[in-house]
mmCIF file with all atom_site columns, C-alpha atoms in Angstrom:
data_model
loop_
_atom_site.group_PDB
_atom_site.id
_atom_site.type_symbol
_atom_site.label_atom_id
_atom_site.label_alt_id
_atom_site.label_comp_id
_atom_site.label_asym_id
_atom_site.label_entity_id
_atom_site.label_seq_id
_atom_site.pdbx_PDB_ins_code
_atom_site.Cartn_x
_atom_site.Cartn_y
_atom_site.Cartn_z
_atom_site.occupancy
_atom_site.B_iso_or_equiv
_atom_site.pdbx_formal_charge
_atom_site.auth_seq_id
_atom_site.auth_comp_id
_atom_site.auth_asym_id
_atom_site.auth_atom_id
_atom_site.pdbx_PDB_model_num
ATOM 1   C CA . MET A 1 1   ? -3.993  15.046  17.412  1.00 0.00 ? 1139 MET A CA 1
ATOM 2   C CA . ALA A 1 2   ? -3.986  12.658  15.231  1.00 0.00 ? 1140 ALA A CA 1
ATOM 3   C CA . TYR A 1 3   ? -4.514  9.160   16.208  1.00 0.00 ? 1141 TYR A CA 1
ATOM 4   C CA . GLY A 1 4   ? -3.668  5.741   14.546  1.00 0.00 ? 1142 GLY A CA 1
ATOM 5   C CA . LYS A 1 5   ? -2.577  5.576   11.217  1.00 0.00 ? 1143 LYS A CA 1
ATOM 6   C CA . ILE A 1 6   ? -1.247  8.367   9.548   1.00 0.00 ? 1144 ILE A CA 1
ATOM 7   C CA . TYR A 1 7   ? -3.162  8.323   5.390   1.00 0.00 ? 1145 TYR A CA 1
ATOM 8   C CA . ILE A 1 8   ? -0.004  9.887   2.753   1.00 0.00 ? 1146 ILE A CA 1
ATOM 9   C CA . ALA A 1 9   ? -2.186  11.103  -0.519  1.00 0.00 ? 1147 ALA A CA 1
ATOM 10  C CA . ASP A 1 10  ? -1.349  9.639   -3.433  1.00 0.00 ? 1148 ASP A CA 1
ATOM 11  C CA . LEU A 1 11  ? 1.345   7.575   -1.863  1.00 0.00 ? 1149 LEU A CA 1
ATOM 12  C CA . SER A 1 12  ? 1.611   4.758   -4.837  1.00 0.00 ? 1150 SER A CA 1
ATOM 13  C CA . LYS A 1 13  ? 1.394   7.626   -7.696  1.00 0.00 ? 1151 LYS A CA 1
ATOM 14  C CA . LYS A 1 14  ? 4.456   9.142   -5.403  1.00 0.00 ? 1152 LYS A CA 1
ATOM 15  C CA . ALA A 1 15  ? 6.316   6.175   -5.226  1.00 0.00 ? 1153 ALA A CA 1
ATOM 16  C CA . THR A 1 16  ? 5.638   5.242   -8.776  1.00 0.00 ? 1154 THR A CA 1
ATOM 17  C CA . ASP A 1 17  ? 7.324   8.772   -10.331 1.00 0.00 ? 1155 ASP A CA 1
ATOM 18  C CA . LEU A 1 18  ? 9.908   8.419   -8.010  1.00 0.00 ? 1156 LEU A CA 1
ATOM 19  C CA . PHE A 1 19  ? 10.913  4.804   -9.174  1.00 0.00 ? 1157 PHE A CA 1
ATOM 20  C CA . ASN A 1 20  ? 10.495  6.215   -12.942 1.00 0.00 ? 1158 ASN A CA 1
ATOM 21  C CA . GLU A 1 21  ? 12.891  9.368   -11.806 1.00 0.00 ? 1159 GLU A CA 1
ATOM 22  C CA . LEU A 1 22  ? 15.349  6.987   -10.531 1.00 0.00 ? 1160 LEU A CA 1
ATOM 23  C CA . ILE A 1 23  ? 15.372  4.458   -13.291 1.00 0.00 ? 1161 ILE A CA 1
ATOM 24  C CA . ASP A 1 24  ? 15.902  7.132   -15.902 1.00 0.00 ? 1162 ASP A CA 1
ATOM 25  C CA . ALA A 1 25  ? 18.872  8.361   -13.646 1.00 0.00 ? 1163 ALA A CA 1
ATOM 26  C CA . LYS A 1 26  ? 19.883  4.995   -13.539 1.00 0.00 ? 1164 LYS A CA 1
ATOM 27  C CA . LYS A 1 27  ? 20.133  5.077   -9.497  1.00 0.00 ? 1165 LYS A CA 1
ATOM 28  C CA . LEU A 1 28  ? 17.592  2.675   -8.772  1.00 0.00 ? 1166 LEU A CA 1
ATOM 29  C CA . ASN A 1 29  ? 18.683  1.332   -5.339  1.00 0.00 ? 1167 ASN A CA 1
ATOM 30  C CA . GLU A 1 30  ? 17.436  1.232   -2.032  1.00 0.00 ? 1168 GLU A CA 1
ATOM 31  C CA . LYS A 1 31  ? 19.591  4.122   -0.106  1.00 0.00 ? 1169 LYS A CA 1
ATOM 32  C CA . GLU A 1 32  ? 18.700  6.562   -3.233  1.00 0.00 ? 1170 GLU A CA 1
ATOM 33  C CA . PHE A 1 33  ? 15.004  5.566   -2.960  1.00 0.00 ? 1171 PHE A CA 1
ATOM 34  C CA . ILE A 1 34  ? 14.916  6.277   0.751   1.00 0.00 ? 1172 ILE A CA 1
ATOM 35  C CA . SER A 1 35  ? 16.983  9.782   0.054   1.00 0.00 ? 1173 SER A CA 1
ATOM 36  C CA . SER A 1 36  ? 14.980  10.853  -2.463  1.00 0.00 ? 1174 SER A CA 1
ATOM 37  C CA . PHE A 1 37  ? 12.008  10.143  -1.191  1.00 0.00 ? 1175 PHE A CA 1
ATOM 38  C CA . LYS A 1 38  ? 12.701  12.481  1.999   1.00 0.00 ? 1176 LYS A CA 1
ATOM 39  C CA . GLU A 1 39  ? 14.337  15.071  -0.222  1.00 0.00 ? 1177 GLU A CA 1
ATOM 40  C CA . LYS A 1 40  ? 11.255  15.028  -2.756  1.00 0.00 ? 1178 LYS A CA 1
ATOM 41  C CA . TYR A 1 41  ? 8.595   15.017  -0.277  1.00 0.00 ? 1179 TYR A CA 1
ATOM 42  C CA . PRO A 1 42  ? 9.611   16.110  2.811   1.00 0.00 ? 1180 PRO A CA 1
ATOM 43  C CA . LYS A 1 43  ? 5.713   16.706  4.273   1.00 0.00 ? 1181 LYS A CA 1
ATOM 44  C CA . ASP A 1 44  ? 5.313   12.565  3.767   1.00 0.00 ? 1182 ASP A CA 1
ATOM 45  C CA . TYR A 1 45  ? 8.249   11.863  5.670   1.00 0.00 ? 1183 TYR A CA 1
ATOM 46  C CA . ASP A 1 46  ? 7.402   14.130  8.346   1.00 0.00 ? 1184 ASP A CA 1
ATOM 47  C CA . LEU A 1 47  ? 3.915   12.104  8.912   1.00 0.00 ? 1185 LEU A CA 1
ATOM 48  C CA . LEU A 1 48  ? 5.793   8.908   8.982   1.00 0.00 ? 1186 LEU A CA 1
ATOM 49  C CA . VAL A 1 49  ? 8.088   10.562  11.669  1.00 0.00 ? 1187 VAL A CA 1
ATOM 50  C CA . TYR A 1 50  ? 5.000   11.719  13.717  1.00 0.00 ? 1188 TYR A CA 1
ATOM 51  C CA . GLU A 1 51  ? 3.451   8.465   13.293  1.00 0.00 ? 1189 GLU A CA 1
ATOM 52  C CA . TRP A 1 52  ? 6.354   6.779   14.326  1.00 0.00 ? 1190 TRP A CA 1
ATOM 53  C CA . GLU A 1 53  ? 6.820   9.065   17.121  1.00 0.00 ? 1191 GLU A CA 1
ATOM 54  C CA . PHE A 1 54  ? 3.541   9.160   18.542  1.00 0.00 ? 1192 PHE A CA 1
ATOM 55  C CA . LYS A 1 55  ? 3.617   5.239   18.333  1.00 0.00 ? 1193 LYS A CA 1
ATOM 56  C CA . VAL A 1 56  ? 6.736   4.969   20.512  1.00 0.00 ? 1194 VAL A CA 1
ATOM 57  C CA . HIS A 1 57  ? 5.238   7.005   23.032  1.00 0.00 ? 1195 HIS A CA 1
ATOM 58  C CA . ALA A 1 58  ? 1.816   4.914   23.244  1.00 0.00 ? 1196 ALA A CA 1
ATOM 59  C CA . PHE A 1 59  ? 4.560   2.094   23.430  1.00 0.00 ? 1197 PHE A CA 1
ATOM 60  C CA . LYS A 1 60  ? 6.500   3.441   26.144  1.00 0.00 ? 1198 LYS A CA 1
ATOM 61  C CA . LYS A 1 61  ? 3.339   4.339   28.090  1.00 0.00 ? 1199 LYS A CA 1
ATOM 62  C CA . ASN A 1 62  ? 2.047   0.939   27.982  1.00 0.00 ? 1200 ASN A CA 1
ATOM 63  C CA . LYS A 1 63  ? 2.415   -0.081  31.862  1.00 0.00 ? 1201 LYS A CA 1
ATOM 64  C CA . LYS A 1 64  ? 0.145   -3.133  31.961  1.00 0.00 ? 1202 LYS A CA 1
ATOM 65  C CA . GLY A 1 65  ? 2.331   -5.236  30.462  1.00 0.00 ? 1203 GLY A CA 1
ATOM 66  C CA . HIS A 1 66  ? 0.803   -6.317  26.991  1.00 0.00 ? 1204 HIS A CA 1
ATOM 67  C CA . PRO A 1 67  ? 2.254   -7.440  24.460  1.00 0.00 ? 1205 PRO A CA 1
ATOM 68  C CA . VAL A 1 68  ? 2.773   -4.471  21.683  1.00 0.00 ? 1206 VAL A CA 1
ATOM 69  C CA . PRO A 1 69  ? 5.139   -4.850  19.022  1.00 0.00 ? 1207 PRO A CA 1
ATOM 70  C CA . HIS A 1 70  ? 7.505   -1.851  18.791  1.00 0.00 ? 1208 HIS A CA 1
ATOM 71  C CA . PRO A 1 71  ? 6.584   0.640   15.790  1.00 0.00 ? 1209 PRO A CA 1
ATOM 72  C CA . ILE A 1 72  ? 8.613   0.286   12.375  1.00 0.00 ? 1210 ILE A CA 1
ATOM 73  C CA . ARG A 1 73  ? 11.204  3.250   11.910  1.00 0.00 ? 1211 ARG A CA 1
ATOM 74  C CA . PRO A 1 74  ? 10.189  5.410   9.256   1.00 0.00 ? 1212 PRO A CA 1
ATOM 75  C CA . ASP A 1 75  ? 13.154  4.579   7.416   1.00 0.00 ? 1213 ASP A CA 1
ATOM 76  C CA . MET A 1 76  ? 12.150  0.701   7.710   1.00 0.00 ? 1214 MET A CA 1
ATOM 77  C CA . ILE A 1 77  ? 8.688   1.886   6.363   1.00 0.00 ? 1215 ILE A CA 1
ATOM 78  C CA . LEU A 1 78  ? 10.509  2.963   3.599   1.00 0.00 ? 1216 LEU A CA 1
ATOM 79  C CA . SER A 1 79  ? 12.670  0.115   2.708   1.00 0.00 ? 1217 SER A CA 1
ATOM 80  C CA . ASN A 1 80  ? 9.847   -1.983  2.601   1.00 0.00 ? 1218 ASN A CA 1
ATOM 81  C CA . MET A 1 81  ? 8.040   0.553   0.521   1.00 0.00 ? 1219 MET A CA 1
ATOM 82  C CA . TYR A 1 82  ? 11.267  -0.202  -2.078  1.00 0.00 ? 1220 TYR A CA 1
ATOM 83  C CA . HIS A 1 83  ? 11.124  -3.420  -1.919  1.00 0.00 ? 1221 HIS A CA 1
ATOM 84  C CA . ASN A 1 84  ? 7.369   -3.813  -2.473  1.00 0.00 ? 1222 ASN A CA 1
ATOM 85  C CA . TYR A 1 85  ? 7.439   -1.226  -5.591  1.00 0.00 ? 1223 TYR A CA 1
ATOM 86  C CA . TYR A 1 86  ? 10.588  -2.869  -6.894  1.00 0.00 ? 1224 TYR A CA 1
ATOM 87  C CA . TYR A 1 87  ? 8.786   -6.363  -7.030  1.00 0.00 ? 1225 TYR A CA 1
ATOM 88  C CA . LYS A 1 88  ? 5.708   -4.892  -8.048  1.00 0.00 ? 1226 LYS A CA 1
ATOM 89  C CA . LEU A 1 89  ? 7.226   -2.315  -10.894 1.00 0.00 ? 1227 LEU A CA 1
ATOM 90  C CA . ILE A 1 90  ? 10.503  -4.422  -12.154 1.00 0.00 ? 1228 ILE A CA 1
ATOM 91  C CA . LYS A 1 91  ? 10.601  -8.074  -10.788 1.00 0.00 ? 1229 LYS A CA 1
ATOM 92  C CA . LYS A 1 92  ? 6.727   -8.764  -12.021 1.00 0.00 ? 1230 LYS A CA 1
ATOM 93  C CA . PRO A 1 93  ? 6.556   -7.570  -15.187 1.00 0.00 ? 1231 PRO A CA 1
ATOM 94  C CA . LYS A 1 94  ? 9.253   -10.080 -15.987 1.00 0.00 ? 1232 LYS A CA 1
ATOM 95  C CA . ILE A 1 95  ? 8.198   -13.113 -14.717 1.00 0.00 ? 1233 ILE A CA 1
ATOM 96  C CA . GLN A 1 96  ? 4.651   -12.276 -16.449 1.00 0.00 ? 1234 GLN A CA 1
ATOM 97  C CA . LYS A 1 97  ? 6.418   -11.884 -19.474 1.00 0.00 ? 1235 LYS A CA 1
ATOM 98  C CA . ALA A 1 98  ? 8.805   -15.283 -19.079 1.00 0.00 ? 1236 ALA A CA 1
ATOM 99  C CA . LYS A 1 99  ? 5.105   -17.652 -18.028 1.00 0.00 ? 1237 LYS A CA 1
ATOM 100 C CA . ASP A 1 100 ? 3.723   -15.634 -21.095 1.00 0.00 ? 1238 ASP A CA 1
ATOM 101 C CA . ASN A 1 101 ? 6.883   -16.973 -23.552 1.00 0.00 ? 1239 ASN A CA 1
ATOM 102 C CA . TYR A 1 102 ? 6.545   -20.230 -21.928 1.00 0.00 ? 1240 TYR A CA 1
ATOM 103 C CA . ILE A 1 103 ? 2.930   -20.532 -22.267 1.00 0.00 ? 1241 ILE A CA 1
ATOM 104 C CA . LYS A 1 104 ? 3.429   -19.862 -25.862 1.00 0.00 ? 1242 LYS A CA 1
ATOM 105 C CA . ARG A 1 105 ? 6.138   -22.385 -26.460 1.00 0.00 ? 1243 ARG A CA 1
ATOM 106 C CA . LEU A 1 106 ? 3.990   -24.830 -24.476 1.00 0.00 ? 1244 LEU A CA 1
ATOM 107 C CA . LYS A 1 107 ? 1.189   -24.256 -27.462 1.00 0.00 ? 1245 LYS A CA 1
ATOM 108 C CA . CYS A 1 108 ? 3.452   -25.213 -29.673 1.00 0.00 ? 1246 CYS A CA 1
ATOM 109 C CA . GLU A 1 109 ? 4.808   -28.275 -28.602 1.00 0.00 ? 1247 GLU A CA 1
ATOM 110 C CA . MET A 1 110 ? 1.376   -29.847 -27.357 1.00 0.00 ? 1248 MET A CA 1
ATOM 111 C CA . GLY A 1 111 ? 0.224   -29.083 -30.843 1.00 0.00 ? 1249 GLY A CA 1
ATOM 112 C CA . LYS A 1 112 ? 2.559   -30.861 -32.846 1.00 0.00 ? 1250 LYS A CA 1
ATOM 113 C CA . ILE A 1 113 ? 1.707   -34.195 -30.524 1.00 0.00 ? 1251 ILE A CA 1
ATOM 114 C CA . GLY A 1 114 ? -1.984  -33.600 -31.002 1.00 0.00 ? 1252 GLY A CA 1
ATOM 115 C CA . TYR A 1 115 ? -3.547  -31.438 -27.820 1.00 0.00 ? 1253 TYR A CA 1
ATOM 116 C CA . LYS A 1 116 ? -4.484  -28.027 -27.872 1.00 0.00 ? 1254 LYS A CA 1
ATOM 117 C CA . ILE A 1 117 ? -3.955  -25.716 -24.697 1.00 0.00 ? 1255 ILE A CA 1
ATOM 118 C CA . LYS A 1 118 ? -6.632  -23.653 -24.401 1.00 0.00 ? 1256 LYS A CA 1
ATOM 119 C CA . GLU A 1 119 ? -7.042  -19.996 -21.845 1.00 0.00 ? 1257 GLU A CA 1
ATOM 120 C CA . SER A 1 120 ? -9.809  -19.577 -19.845 1.00 0.00 ? 1258 SER A CA 1
ATOM 121 C CA . PRO A 1 121 ? -11.965 -16.504 -20.716 1.00 0.00 ? 1259 PRO A CA 1
ATOM 122 C CA . LEU A 1 122 ? -12.513 -15.782 -17.663 1.00 0.00 ? 1260 LEU A CA 1
ATOM 123 C CA . ASN A 1 123 ? -9.292  -15.785 -16.134 1.00 0.00 ? 1261 ASN A CA 1
ATOM 124 C CA . LYS A 1 124 ? -5.951  -15.374 -18.211 1.00 0.00 ? 1262 LYS A CA 1
ATOM 125 C CA . TRP A 1 125 ? -4.192  -17.814 -15.647 1.00 0.00 ? 1263 TRP A CA 1
ATOM 126 C CA . ARG A 1 126 ? -6.268  -20.694 -15.737 1.00 0.00 ? 1264 ARG A CA 1
ATOM 127 C CA . PHE A 1 127 ? -5.893  -23.633 -18.567 1.00 0.00 ? 1265 PHE A CA 1
ATOM 128 C CA . SER A 1 128 ? -7.889  -26.629 -20.401 1.00 0.00 ? 1266 SER A CA 1
ATOM 129 C CA . VAL A 1 129 ? -6.122  -29.092 -22.425 1.00 0.00 ? 1267 VAL A CA 1
ATOM 130 C CA . ILE A 1 130 ? -7.737  -30.853 -25.156 1.00 0.00 ? 1268 ILE A CA 1
ATOM 131 C CA . ASP A 1 131 ? -7.285  -33.738 -27.447 1.00 0.00 ? 1269 ASP A CA 1
ATOM 132 C CA . LYS A 1 132 ? -7.122  -32.638 -30.806 1.00 0.00 ? 1270 LYS A CA 1
ATOM 133 C CA . SER A 1 133 ? -8.301  -35.871 -32.274 1.00 0.00 ? 1271 SER A CA 1
ATOM 134 C CA . ASP A 1 134 ? -11.943 -36.484 -30.489 1.00 0.00 ? 1272 ASP A CA 1
ATOM 135 C CA . ASN A 1 135 ? -11.954 -32.576 -28.848 1.00 0.00 ? 1273 ASN A CA 1
ATOM 136 C CA . LYS A 1 136 ? -12.360 -33.947 -25.749 1.00 0.00 ? 1274 LYS A CA 1
ATOM 137 C CA . ASP A 1 137 ? -10.940 -32.037 -22.497 1.00 0.00 ? 1275 ASP A CA 1
ATOM 138 C CA . ILE A 1 138 ? -8.042  -33.937 -20.634 1.00 0.00 ? 1276 ILE A CA 1
ATOM 139 C CA . ALA A 1 139 ? -8.117  -31.665 -17.963 1.00 0.00 ? 1277 ALA A CA 1
ATOM 140 C CA . THR A 1 140 ? -9.825  -28.344 -17.370 1.00 0.00 ? 1278 THR A CA 1
ATOM 141 C CA . ASP A 1 141 ? -9.704  -25.451 -14.992 1.00 0.00 ? 1279 ASP A CA 1
ATOM 142 C CA . LEU A 1 142 ? -5.523  -25.894 -14.717 1.00 0.00 ? 1280 LEU A CA 1
ATOM 143 C CA . GLN A 1 143 ? -3.029  -23.262 -12.767 1.00 0.00 ? 1281 GLN A CA 1
ATOM 144 C CA . TYR A 1 144 ? 0.332   -22.340 -14.484 1.00 0.00 ? 1282 TYR A CA 1
ATOM 145 C CA . GLN A 1 145 ? 2.271   -25.369 -12.215 1.00 0.00 ? 1283 GLN A CA 1
ATOM 146 C CA . GLU A 1 146 ? -0.543  -27.617 -12.731 1.00 0.00 ? 1284 GLU A CA 1
ATOM 147 C CA . LEU A 1 147 ? -0.424  -27.267 -16.387 1.00 0.00 ? 1285 LEU A CA 1
ATOM 148 C CA . LYS A 1 148 ? 3.311   -27.791 -16.576 1.00 0.00 ? 1286 LYS A CA 1
ATOM 149 C CA . LYS A 1 149 ? 3.525   -31.193 -14.899 1.00 0.00 ? 1287 LYS A CA 1
ATOM 150 C CA . LEU A 1 150 ? 0.917   -32.123 -17.309 1.00 0.00 ? 1288 LEU A CA 1
ATOM 151 C CA . CYS A 1 151 ? 2.156   -31.123 -20.655 1.00 0.00 ? 1289 CYS A CA 1
ATOM 152 C CA . ASN A 1 152 ? 5.561   -32.533 -19.238 1.00 0.00 ? 1290 ASN A CA 1
ATOM 153 C CA . GLN A 1 153 ? 3.768   -36.072 -18.622 1.00 0.00 ? 1291 GLN A CA 1
ATOM 154 C CA . LEU A 1 154 ? 1.918   -35.957 -21.787 1.00 0.00 ? 1292 LEU A CA 1
ATOM 155 C CA . MET A 1 155 ? 5.195   -35.103 -23.595 1.00 0.00 ? 1293 MET A CA 1
ATOM 156 C CA . ASN A 1 156 ? 7.220   -37.747 -21.677 1.00 0.00 ? 1294 ASN A CA 1
ATOM 157 C CA . ASN A 1 157 ? 4.369   -40.297 -22.703 1.00 0.00 ? 1295 ASN A CA 1
ATOM 158 C CA . LYS A 1 158 ? 4.515   -39.585 -26.331 1.00 0.00 ? 1296 LYS A CA 1
ATOM 159 C CA . LYS A 1 159 ? 8.110   -39.433 -26.516 1.00 0.00 ? 1297 LYS A CA 1
ATOM 160 C CA . LYS A 1 160 ? 8.070   -42.972 -24.918 1.00 0.00 ? 1298 LYS A CA 1
ATOM 161 C CA . GLY A 1 161 ? 5.441   -43.847 -27.499 1.00 0.00 ? 1299 GLY A CA 1
ATOM 162 C CA . GLY A 1 162 ? 2.732   -44.693 -24.888 1.00 0.00 ? 1300 GLY A CA 1
ATOM 163 C CA . ALA A 1 163 ? -0.965  -44.180 -25.752 1.00 0.00 ? 1301 ALA A CA 1
ATOM 164 C CA . LYS A 1 164 ? -2.558  -40.360 -25.811 1.00 0.00 ? 1302 LYS A CA 1
#
């Protein structure tokens, strides 16, 4: 009898493959993911059920009254897995692409008003803003949100006719 957490081998590969199959079949939704996981990987689902039953037994046996959270049901575990992989595989790449496109547009607009945006060589999502006239850094080590704010301020100053 195993105690503690059950380990499912290659879970991320299995979930990714299942996502790809459901996308190809145009059936990607939570219920379909759960039912497909149960059909395609019955042993892994049985492990989740076994772990849940073990934890429920331990939960009921807890007579001292220590606060212990109720174990998560196997279907809820698969539901959480669906939401996590949906964000990781579907939503996050779209967000990354939108950010990349926005940075490209900012570089063009800032270049027109005399500034240069440079990415950090160590981290893709850190930026520096440089004044082209004297090659001095205006700001360094900016994150995406900070860069957006600074660029908007600089563009508003330029539109009002203010100094750089």
